[in-house]
Amino acid sequence: MDTLSLRIVGQEYGLEERLPSERQLAQDLGVARSTVREALDHIEAAGLIRRRAGSGSFVIFDPEGAKESSSALAAETGPLQLQVVRGIMEPEMIRLAVITMSPRQIEALGDILSQMETVQVDAMAFVRLEEEFHRQIAVGTGNPLLVACYSLVLDARRQSFRAAMYRRHLTPSRIADYQRSYNSLFNAIAARDIEEACEFMKLALIEDQKLLLQGE
C-alpha cells in the first residue's frame, strides 16, 4: 500500500491514468494478488484511486488540487516557523532515507547533485535543484504521508522572503561551499552512514538560520 501510494503521490502514475493490472502489480511487488487487491481497497478508501468494474483502477489524486489547497497555509508560514518544522522533520527524514533508499534512487540523487555542481552564479537555479534534492530524499523514505507533508514544507520555502534572501546572500563562493557539503551528504547516503548524513542536515539548518538572521 505504501509503495503504490508513493507512486501515485510522486506522480509515477498520473491523474486519470490506469494502474497496471492486479497480476502485473503482484509480479512487480513480489506479493500475492490478494495482497494487491487489499492494498487497492485501502488506497481507494484514501481517495487516491477509483476502481471501475471491468476497466481497472484509475488515479484520481490531483497534485495540482493538493497544491492549491496547501498554498494558502504555506503563504501564512513565517521563516522562523518554517525553520522549526524543518528542524523536526529533516533529520528524521534523512535517517529514514539512508535506510530505505534503493540503489536506483541513490543514483537519481547523484544525477541531481551533478546538475547542482554545474551552477556557479545563478542562486535561484541552485535553490530549485536543492529543493529537488531534498524532495528526492523525502521520496526515498518510502512514506507517502511524509512526502506530502514535506511538499508543503517546500512550498513554504518558496515564499518571497526566502527567494529575496538567497538572491542577496547566495554568492558564487557560498554556492561552492554548498556544493561541497551536498557532495559530502550524498557520499554519506551512498555509504549508508546515518550519523554523518544526519549531522549534515543539522549543519544545513544552522546555515539557513544564519542567512535568516543576516536577512533581518
Coordinates of N, CA and C in Angstrom, one line a residue:
M1 N 0.8 -1.2 0.0 CA 0.0 0.0 0.0 C 0.9 1.3 0.0
D2 N 1.9 1.2 0.8 CA 2.8 2.4 0.9 C 3.5 2.6 -0.4
T3 N 4.0 1.6 -1.1 CA 4.7 1.7 -2.4 C 3.8 2.3 -3.4
L4 N 2.5 1.7 -3.5 CA 1.6 2.2 -4.5 C 1.2 3.7 -4.3
S5 N 0.9 4.0 -3.0 CA 0.6 5.4 -2.6 C 1.7 6.3 -3.0
L6 N 2.9 5.9 -2.7 CA 4.1 6.8 -3.0 C 4.2 7.0 -4.5
R7 N 3.9 6.0 -5.3 CA 4.0 6.1 -6.8 C 2.9 7.1 -7.3
I8 N 1.8 7.1 -6.6 CA 0.7 8.0 -7.0 C 1.0 9.4 -6.6
V9 N 1.3 9.6 -5.3 CA 1.7 10.9 -4.8 C 2.9 11.5 -5.6
G10 N 3.9 10.7 -5.9 CA 5.0 11.1 -6.6 C 4.8 11.2 -8.1
Q11 N 3.6 11.0 -8.6 CA 3.2 11.2 -10.0 C 3.8 10.2 -10.9
E12 N 4.3 9.0 -10.4 CA 4.7 8.0 -11.3 C 3.5 7.5 -12.1
Y13 N 2.3 7.5 -11.5 CA 1.1 7.3 -12.1 C 0.3 8.6 -12.1
G14 N 0.0 9.2 -13.3 CA -0.6 10.5 -13.3 C -2.1 10.5 -13.1
L15 N -2.7 11.6 -13.0 CA -4.1 11.8 -12.9 C -4.9 11.1 -14.0
E16 N -5.9 10.3 -13.7 CA -6.7 9.6 -14.7 C -6.0 8.4 -15.4
E17 N -4.7 8.2 -15.0 CA -4.0 7.1 -15.6 C -4.5 5.7 -15.0
R18 N -4.6 4.7 -15.8 CA -5.0 3.4 -15.4 C -3.8 2.7 -14.8
L19 N -4.0 2.2 -13.6 CA -2.9 1.4 -12.9 C -2.7 0.1 -13.7
P20 N -1.5 -0.5 -13.5 CA -1.3 -1.8 -14.1 C -2.3 -2.8 -13.5
S21 N -2.5 -3.9 -14.1 CA -3.4 -4.9 -13.6 C -3.0 -5.5 -12.3
E22 N -3.9 -6.1 -11.5 CA -3.5 -6.7 -10.3 C -2.4 -7.8 -10.4
R23 N -2.5 -8.5 -11.5 CA -1.5 -9.5 -11.8 C -0.1 -8.9 -12.0
Q24 N -0.1 -7.8 -12.8 CA 1.2 -7.1 -13.1 C 1.8 -6.5 -11.8
L25 N 0.9 -5.9 -11.0 CA 1.4 -5.3 -9.7 C 1.9 -6.4 -8.8
A26 N 1.2 -7.5 -8.7 CA 1.7 -8.6 -7.9 C 3.0 -9.1 -8.3
Q27 N 3.3 -9.2 -9.6 CA 4.6 -9.6 -10.1 C 5.6 -8.5 -9.8
D28 N 5.3 -7.3 -10.0 CA 6.2 -6.1 -9.7 C 6.6 -6.0 -8.3
L29 N 5.6 -6.2 -7.4 CA 5.9 -6.0 -6.0 C 6.3 -7.3 -5.3
G30 N 6.2 -8.4 -5.9 CA 6.6 -9.7 -5.3 C 5.6 -10.2 -4.3
V31 N 4.3 -10.0 -4.4 CA 3.3 -10.4 -3.5 C 2.2 -11.1 -4.2
A32 N 1.2 -11.6 -3.4 CA 0.1 -12.3 -4.0 C -0.9 -11.3 -4.5
R33 N -1.7 -11.7 -5.4 CA -2.8 -10.8 -6.0 C -3.8 -10.4 -4.9
S34 N -4.0 -11.3 -4.0 CA -5.0 -10.9 -2.9 C -4.4 -9.8 -2.0
T35 N -3.1 -9.7 -1.9 CA -2.4 -8.7 -1.1 C -2.6 -7.3 -1.9
V36 N -2.4 -7.4 -3.2 CA -2.5 -6.2 -4.1 C -4.0 -5.7 -4.0
R37 N -4.9 -6.7 -4.0 CA -6.3 -6.3 -4.0 C -6.7 -5.6 -2.7
E38 N -6.1 -6.1 -1.6 CA -6.4 -5.5 -0.3 C -5.8 -4.1 -0.2
A39 N -4.5 -3.9 -0.8 CA -3.9 -2.6 -0.8 C -4.7 -1.6 -1.6
L40 N -5.2 -2.1 -2.7 CA -6.0 -1.2 -3.6 C -7.3 -0.7 -2.9
D41 N -7.9 -1.6 -2.0 CA -9.0 -1.3 -1.2 C -8.7 -0.1 -0.3
H42 N -7.6 -0.2 0.3 CA -7.2 0.9 1.3 C -6.9 2.2 0.5
I43 N -6.2 2.1 -0.7 CA -5.9 3.3 -1.4 C -7.1 3.9 -2.0
E44 N -8.1 3.1 -2.4 CA -9.3 3.7 -2.9 C -10.1 4.4 -1.7
A45 N -10.0 3.8 -0.5 CA -10.7 4.5 0.6 C -10.0 5.8 1.0
A46 N -8.7 5.9 0.7 CA -8.0 7.1 1.0 C -8.2 8.2 -0.1
G47 N -8.9 7.8 -1.2 CA -9.3 8.8 -2.2 C -8.2 9.0 -3.2
L48 N -7.3 8.1 -3.4 CA -6.3 8.2 -4.4 C -6.6 7.6 -5.7
I49 N -7.5 6.6 -5.7 CA -7.9 5.9 -7.0 C -9.4 5.7 -7.0
R50 N -9.9 5.4 -8.2 CA -11.3 4.9 -8.3 C -11.3 3.7 -9.1
R51 N -11.9 2.6 -8.7 CA -12.0 1.4 -9.4 C -13.2 1.2 -10.2
R52 N -13.1 0.9 -11.5 CA -14.2 0.8 -12.4 C -14.4 -0.6 -12.8
A53 N -15.6 -1.2 -12.5 CA -15.8 -2.6 -12.8 C -15.5 -2.9 -14.3
G54 N -14.7 -3.9 -14.6 CA -14.4 -4.3 -15.9 C -13.3 -3.4 -16.6
S55 N -12.9 -2.3 -16.0 CA -11.9 -1.4 -16.6 C -10.6 -1.3 -15.8
G56 N -10.7 -1.5 -14.5 CA -9.4 -1.4 -13.7 C -9.5 -0.2 -12.7
S57 N -8.3 0.1 -12.2 CA -8.2 1.2 -11.2 C -7.5 2.4 -11.9
F58 N -8.1 3.6 -11.6 CA -7.7 4.8 -12.2 C -7.3 5.8 -11.1
V59 N -6.2 6.6 -11.3 CA -5.8 7.6 -10.4 C -6.7 8.8 -10.4
I60 N -7.2 9.2 -9.2 CA -8.0 10.4 -9.1 C -7.3 11.5 -8.2
F61 N -6.1 11.1 -7.7 CA -5.3 12.1 -6.9 C -4.8 13.2 -7.9
D62 N -5.2 14.4 -7.5 CA -4.8 15.6 -8.3 C -3.7 16.4 -7.6
P63 N -2.5 16.3 -8.0 CA -1.4 17.1 -7.4 C -1.6 18.6 -7.4
E64 N -2.2 19.1 -8.5 CA -2.4 20.5 -8.6 C -3.5 21.0 -7.6
G65 N -4.5 20.2 -7.5 CA -5.5 20.5 -6.5 C -5.0 20.5 -5.1
A66 N -4.1 19.5 -4.8 CA -3.5 19.4 -3.5 C -2.6 20.6 -3.2
K67 N -1.9 21.0 -4.3 CA -1.0 22.2 -4.2 C -1.8 23.5 -3.9
E68 N -2.9 23.6 -4.6 CA -3.7 24.8 -4.3 C -4.3 24.9 -2.9
S69 N -4.6 23.7 -2.4 CA -5.2 23.7 -1.0 C -4.1 24.0 0.0
S70 N -2.9 23.7 -0.3 CA -1.8 23.9 0.7 C -1.1 25.3 0.5
S71 N -1.3 25.9 -0.6 CA -0.5 27.2 -0.9 C -0.9 28.3 0.1
A72 N -2.1 28.4 0.5 CA -2.6 29.4 1.4 C -1.8 29.2 2.8
L73 N -1.8 28.0 3.3 CA -1.1 27.7 4.5 C 0.4 28.0 4.4
A74 N 1.0 27.7 3.3 CA 2.4 27.9 3.1 C 2.7 29.4 3.1
A75 N 1.8 30.2 2.5 CA 1.9 31.7 2.4 C 1.8 32.3 3.8
E76 N 1.1 31.7 4.7 CA 1.0 32.2 6.0 C 2.1 31.8 7.0
T77 N 3.0 30.9 6.5 CA 4.1 30.4 7.3 C 5.2 31.3 7.3
G78 N 5.6 31.8 8.5 CA 6.8 32.7 8.6 C 8.1 31.9 8.6
P79 N 9.2 32.6 8.4 CA 10.5 32.0 8.2 C 10.9 31.2 9.5
L80 N 10.7 31.8 10.7 CA 11.1 31.0 11.9 C 10.2 29.8 12.1
Q81 N 8.9 30.0 11.8 CA 8.0 28.8 11.9 C 8.5 27.7 10.9
L82 N 8.9 28.1 9.8 CA 9.4 27.1 8.8 C 10.6 26.4 9.3
Q83 N 11.5 27.2 9.9 CA 12.8 26.6 10.5 C 12.5 25.6 11.6
V84 N 11.5 25.9 12.4 CA 11.1 24.9 13.5 C 10.6 23.6 12.9
V85 N 9.8 23.7 11.9 CA 9.3 22.4 11.2 C 10.4 21.7 10.5
R86 N 11.2 22.4 9.8 CA 12.3 21.7 9.2 C 13.2 21.0 10.2
G87 N 13.5 21.7 11.3 CA 14.3 21.1 12.4 C 13.7 19.8 12.9
I88 N 12.4 19.7 12.9 CA 11.7 18.5 13.4 C 11.8 17.4 12.3
M89 N 11.5 17.8 11.1 CA 11.3 16.8 10.0 C 12.6 16.3 9.4
E90 N 13.5 17.2 9.0 CA 14.6 16.8 8.1 C 15.6 15.8 8.7
P91 N 16.0 15.9 10.0 CA 16.9 14.9 10.5 C 16.3 13.5 10.5
E92 N 15.0 13.4 10.8 CA 14.4 12.1 10.8 C 14.2 11.6 9.4
M93 N 13.9 12.6 8.5 CA 13.7 12.2 7.1 C 15.0 11.6 6.5
I94 N 16.1 12.2 6.8 CA 17.3 11.7 6.2 C 17.7 10.4 6.8
R95 N 17.4 10.2 8.1 CA 17.7 8.9 8.7 C 16.9 7.8 8.0
L96 N 15.6 8.0 7.8 CA 14.8 7.0 7.1 C 15.3 6.8 5.7
A97 N 15.6 7.9 5.0 CA 16.1 7.7 3.6 C 17.3 6.9 3.5
V98 N 18.3 7.1 4.4 CA 19.5 6.4 4.3 C 19.3 4.9 4.5
I99 N 18.3 4.6 5.3 CA 18.0 3.1 5.5 C 17.2 2.5 4.3
T100 N 16.3 3.3 3.7 CA 15.4 2.7 2.8 C 15.6 3.0 1.3
M101 N 16.4 4.0 0.9 CA 16.6 4.4 -0.5 C 17.2 3.2 -1.3
S102 N 16.6 3.0 -2.4 CA 17.1 1.9 -3.3 C 18.3 2.4 -4.1
P103 N 19.1 1.5 -4.6 CA 20.3 1.9 -5.4 C 19.9 2.8 -6.6
R104 N 18.7 2.6 -7.2 CA 18.3 3.4 -8.3 C 17.9 4.8 -7.8
Q105 N 17.3 4.9 -6.6 CA 17.0 6.3 -6.1 C 18.3 7.0 -5.7
I106 N 19.3 6.3 -5.2 CA 20.6 7.0 -4.9 C 21.2 7.4 -6.2
E107 N 21.1 6.7 -7.2 CA 21.7 7.1 -8.5 C 21.0 8.3 -9.0
A108 N 19.7 8.4 -8.9 CA 18.9 9.6 -9.3 C 19.3 10.8 -8.5
L109 N 19.6 10.6 -7.2 CA 20.0 11.7 -6.4 C 21.4 12.2 -6.8
G110 N 22.2 11.3 -7.2 CA 23.5 11.7 -7.7 C 23.4 12.5 -9.0
D111 N 22.4 12.2 -9.8 CA 22.2 12.9 -11.1 C 21.8 14.4 -10.7
I112 N 21.0 14.6 -9.7 CA 20.6 15.9 -9.3 C 21.8 16.7 -8.8
L113 N 22.6 16.0 -8.0 CA 23.9 16.6 -7.4 C 24.8 17.0 -8.6
S114 N 24.9 16.2 -9.6 CA 25.7 16.6 -10.8 C 25.2 17.9 -11.4
Q115 N 23.9 18.1 -11.5 CA 23.3 19.3 -12.0 C 23.6 20.5 -11.1
M116 N 23.5 20.2 -9.8 CA 23.8 21.3 -8.8 C 25.3 21.8 -9.0
E117 N 26.2 20.9 -9.3 CA 27.6 21.2 -9.3 C 27.9 22.0 -10.6
T118 N 27.0 22.1 -11.5 CA 27.3 22.9 -12.7 C 26.9 24.4 -12.5
V119 N 26.1 24.7 -11.4 CA 25.7 26.0 -11.2 C 26.8 26.8 -10.5
Q120 N 27.1 28.0 -11.0 CA 28.2 28.8 -10.5 C 27.7 30.1 -9.9
V121 N 26.7 30.8 -10.6 CA 26.3 32.1 -10.2 C 24.8 32.3 -10.0
D122 N 24.0 31.4 -10.6 CA 22.6 31.5 -10.6 C 22.0 31.0 -9.3
A123 N 21.7 31.9 -8.3 CA 21.3 31.5 -7.0 C 20.0 30.7 -7.0
M124 N 19.0 31.2 -7.8 CA 17.7 30.6 -7.8 C 17.7 29.3 -8.5
A125 N 18.6 29.1 -9.5 CA 18.7 27.8 -10.2 C 19.2 26.8 -9.2
F126 N 20.2 27.2 -8.4 CA 20.8 26.3 -7.4 C 19.7 26.0 -6.3
V127 N 18.9 26.9 -5.9 CA 17.9 26.7 -4.9 C 16.8 25.7 -5.4
R128 N 16.5 25.8 -6.7 CA 15.5 24.9 -7.3 C 16.0 23.4 -7.3
L129 N 17.3 23.3 -7.7 CA 17.9 22.0 -7.6 C 18.1 21.5 -6.2
E130 N 18.4 22.4 -5.3 CA 18.5 22.0 -3.9 C 17.2 21.4 -3.4
E131 N 16.1 22.1 -3.7 CA 14.8 21.7 -3.3 C 14.4 20.3 -3.9
E132 N 14.8 20.1 -5.2 CA 14.6 18.8 -5.8 C 15.4 17.7 -5.1
F133 N 16.6 18.0 -4.7 CA 17.5 17.1 -4.0 C 16.8 16.7 -2.7
H134 N 16.3 17.6 -2.0 CA 15.6 17.3 -0.7 C 14.3 16.5 -1.0
R135 N 13.6 16.9 -2.0 CA 12.3 16.2 -2.3 C 12.6 14.7 -2.6
Q136 N 13.7 14.4 -3.3 CA 14.0 13.1 -3.7 C 14.4 12.3 -2.4
I137 N 15.0 13.0 -1.4 CA 15.3 12.3 -0.1 C 14.0 12.0 0.6
A138 N 13.0 12.9 0.5 CA 11.7 12.6 1.1 C 11.1 11.4 0.4
V139 N 11.1 11.3 -0.9 CA 10.6 10.2 -1.6 C 11.3 8.9 -1.2
G140 N 12.6 9.0 -1.0 CA 13.4 7.9 -0.6 C 13.0 7.2 0.7
T141 N 12.3 8.0 1.5 CA 11.8 7.4 2.8 C 10.8 6.3 2.6
G142 N 10.1 6.3 1.4 CA 9.1 5.3 1.1 C 7.8 5.6 1.9
N143 N 7.7 6.8 2.5 CA 6.5 7.1 3.3 C 5.7 8.2 2.6
P144 N 4.6 7.9 1.9 CA 3.8 8.8 1.2 C 3.3 10.0 2.0
L145 N 2.9 9.7 3.2 CA 2.5 10.8 4.1 C 3.6 11.8 4.4
L146 N 4.8 11.3 4.6 CA 5.9 12.2 4.8 C 6.2 13.0 3.6
V147 N 6.1 12.4 2.4 CA 6.3 13.1 1.1 C 5.3 14.2 1.0
A148 N 4.1 14.0 1.3 CA 3.0 15.0 1.2 C 3.3 16.1 2.1
C149 N 3.7 15.8 3.4 CA 4.0 16.9 4.4 C 5.2 17.7 4.0
Y150 N 6.2 17.0 3.4 CA 7.4 17.7 3.0 C 7.2 18.6 1.8
S151 N 6.2 18.2 1.0 CA 5.9 19.0 -0.2 C 5.4 20.4 0.3
L152 N 4.6 20.4 1.4 CA 4.1 21.6 2.0 C 5.3 22.5 2.5
V153 N 6.3 21.8 3.1 CA 7.5 22.5 3.6 C 8.2 23.2 2.4
L154 N 8.3 22.4 1.3 CA 9.0 23.0 0.1 C 8.2 24.2 -0.4
D155 N 6.9 24.1 -0.4 CA 6.0 25.2 -0.8 C 6.3 26.4 0.0
A156 N 6.4 26.2 1.3 CA 6.7 27.3 2.3 C 8.1 27.9 2.0
R157 N 9.0 27.0 1.7 CA 10.4 27.5 1.4 C 10.4 28.4 0.1
R158 N 9.5 28.3 -0.7 CA 9.5 29.1 -2.0 C 8.9 30.5 -1.8
Q159 N 8.5 30.8 -0.6 CA 7.8 32.1 -0.4 C 8.8 33.2 -0.7
S160 N 8.3 34.4 -0.9 CA 9.2 35.5 -1.4 C 10.3 35.9 -0.5
F161 N 10.1 35.7 0.9 CA 11.2 36.1 1.8 C 12.4 35.3 1.6
R162 N 12.2 34.0 1.2 CA 13.4 33.2 1.1 C 14.1 33.4 -0.3
A163 N 13.3 33.7 -1.3 CA 13.9 34.0 -2.6 C 14.7 35.2 -2.5
A164 N 14.2 36.3 -1.9 CA 15.0 37.5 -1.7 C 16.2 37.3 -0.9
M165 N 16.1 36.5 0.1 CA 17.3 36.2 1.0 C 18.4 35.5 0.2
Y166 N 18.0 34.6 -0.6 CA 19.1 33.9 -1.4 C 19.7 34.7 -2.5
R167 N 18.9 35.6 -3.1 CA 19.5 36.5 -4.1 C 20.5 37.4 -3.5
R168 N 20.3 37.7 -2.2 CA 21.3 38.6 -1.5 C 22.5 37.9 -1.0
H169 N 22.3 36.7 -0.5 CA 23.4 36.0 0.2 C 24.0 34.8 -0.4
L170 N 23.4 34.2 -1.5 CA 23.9 33.0 -2.1 C 24.9 33.4 -3.2
T171 N 26.1 33.8 -2.8 CA 27.1 34.3 -3.7 C 27.8 33.1 -4.3
P172 N 28.6 33.3 -5.4 CA 29.3 32.2 -6.0 C 30.1 31.4 -5.0
S173 N 30.8 32.0 -4.1 CA 31.7 31.3 -3.2 C 30.8 30.5 -2.2
R174 N 29.6 31.0 -1.8 CA 28.7 30.3 -0.9 C 28.1 29.1 -1.7
I175 N 27.8 29.3 -3.0 CA 27.3 28.2 -3.8 C 28.3 27.0 -3.8
A176 N 29.6 27.4 -4.0 CA 30.6 26.4 -4.0 C 30.7 25.6 -2.7
D177 N 30.5 26.4 -1.6 CA 30.6 25.7 -0.2 C 29.4 24.7 -0.1
Y178 N 28.2 25.2 -0.6 CA 27.1 24.3 -0.5 C 27.3 23.0 -1.4
Q179 N 27.9 23.2 -2.5 CA 28.1 22.1 -3.4 C 29.0 21.0 -2.7
R180 N 30.1 21.5 -2.0 CA 30.9 20.6 -1.3 C 30.2 19.9 -0.2
S181 N 29.3 20.6 0.5 CA 28.5 20.0 1.6 C 27.6 18.9 1.0
Y182 N 26.9 19.3 -0.1 CA 25.9 18.3 -0.6 C 26.7 17.1 -1.2
N183 N 27.9 17.3 -1.7 CA 28.6 16.1 -2.1 C 29.0 15.2 -1.0
S184 N 29.3 15.8 0.2 CA 29.5 15.0 1.4 C 28.3 14.3 1.9
L185 N 27.1 15.0 1.8 CA 25.9 14.4 2.2 C 25.6 13.2 1.3
F186 N 25.8 13.4 0.0 CA 25.5 12.3 -1.0 C 26.4 11.1 -0.7
N187 N 27.6 11.3 -0.4 CA 28.6 10.2 -0.1 C 28.1 9.5 1.2
A188 N 27.6 10.2 2.1 CA 27.1 9.6 3.4 C 25.9 8.7 3.1
I189 N 25.0 9.2 2.2 CA 23.8 8.4 1.9 C 24.2 7.2 1.1
A190 N 25.1 7.3 0.2 CA 25.6 6.2 -0.6 C 26.3 5.1 0.2
A191 N 27.0 5.6 1.3 CA 27.6 4.7 2.2 C 26.7 4.2 3.3
R192 N 25.5 4.6 3.3 CA 24.5 4.3 4.4 C 25.0 4.7 5.7
D193 N 25.6 5.9 5.8 CA 26.2 6.4 7.1 C 25.2 7.3 7.7
I194 N 24.3 6.8 8.5 CA 23.2 7.6 9.1 C 23.7 8.8 9.9
E195 N 24.7 8.5 10.8 CA 25.2 9.6 11.7 C 25.8 10.8 10.9
E196 N 26.6 10.5 9.9 CA 27.2 11.5 9.1 C 26.1 12.3 8.3
A197 N 25.1 11.6 7.7 CA 24.1 12.3 6.9 C 23.2 13.1 7.8
C198 N 22.9 12.7 9.0 CA 22.0 13.5 9.9 C 22.8 14.7 10.4
E199 N 24.1 14.6 10.6 CA 24.9 15.7 11.0 C 24.9 16.8 9.9
F200 N 25.0 16.4 8.6 CA 24.9 17.4 7.6 C 23.6 18.1 7.6
M201 N 22.5 17.4 7.8 CA 21.2 18.1 7.8 C 21.1 19.1 8.9
K202 N 21.7 18.8 10.1 CA 21.7 19.7 11.2 C 22.5 21.0 10.9
L203 N 23.7 20.7 10.2 CA 24.5 21.9 9.8 C 23.9 22.7 8.8
A204 N 23.2 22.1 7.8 CA 22.5 22.8 6.8 C 21.4 23.7 7.4
L205 N 20.7 23.2 8.4 CA 19.7 24.0 9.1 C 20.3 25.2 9.8
I206 N 21.5 25.0 10.4 CA 22.2 26.1 11.0 C 22.6 27.2 10.0
E207 N 23.0 26.8 8.9 CA 23.4 27.7 7.8 C 22.2 28.5 7.4
D208 N 21.1 27.9 7.2 CA 19.9 28.6 6.8 C 19.4 29.6 7.9
Q209 N 19.6 29.2 9.1 CA 19.3 30.1 10.2 C 20.1 31.3 10.2
K210 N 21.4 31.1 9.9 CA 22.3 32.3 9.8 C 21.9 33.2 8.7
L211 N 21.5 32.7 7.6 CA 21.0 33.5 6.5 C 19.8 34.3 6.9
L212 N 18.9 33.7 7.6 CA 17.7 34.4 8.0 C 18.1 35.5 9.0
L213 N 19.0 35.3 9.9 CA 19.4 36.4 10.8 C 20.1 37.5 10.1
Q214 N 20.9 37.2 9.1 CA 21.6 38.2 8.3 C 20.5 39.0 7.5
G215 N 19.5 38.3 7.1 CA 18.4 39.0 6.3 C 17.6 40.0 7.2
E216 N 17.6 39.7 8.5 CA 16.9 40.6 9.4 C 17.8 41.9 9.7

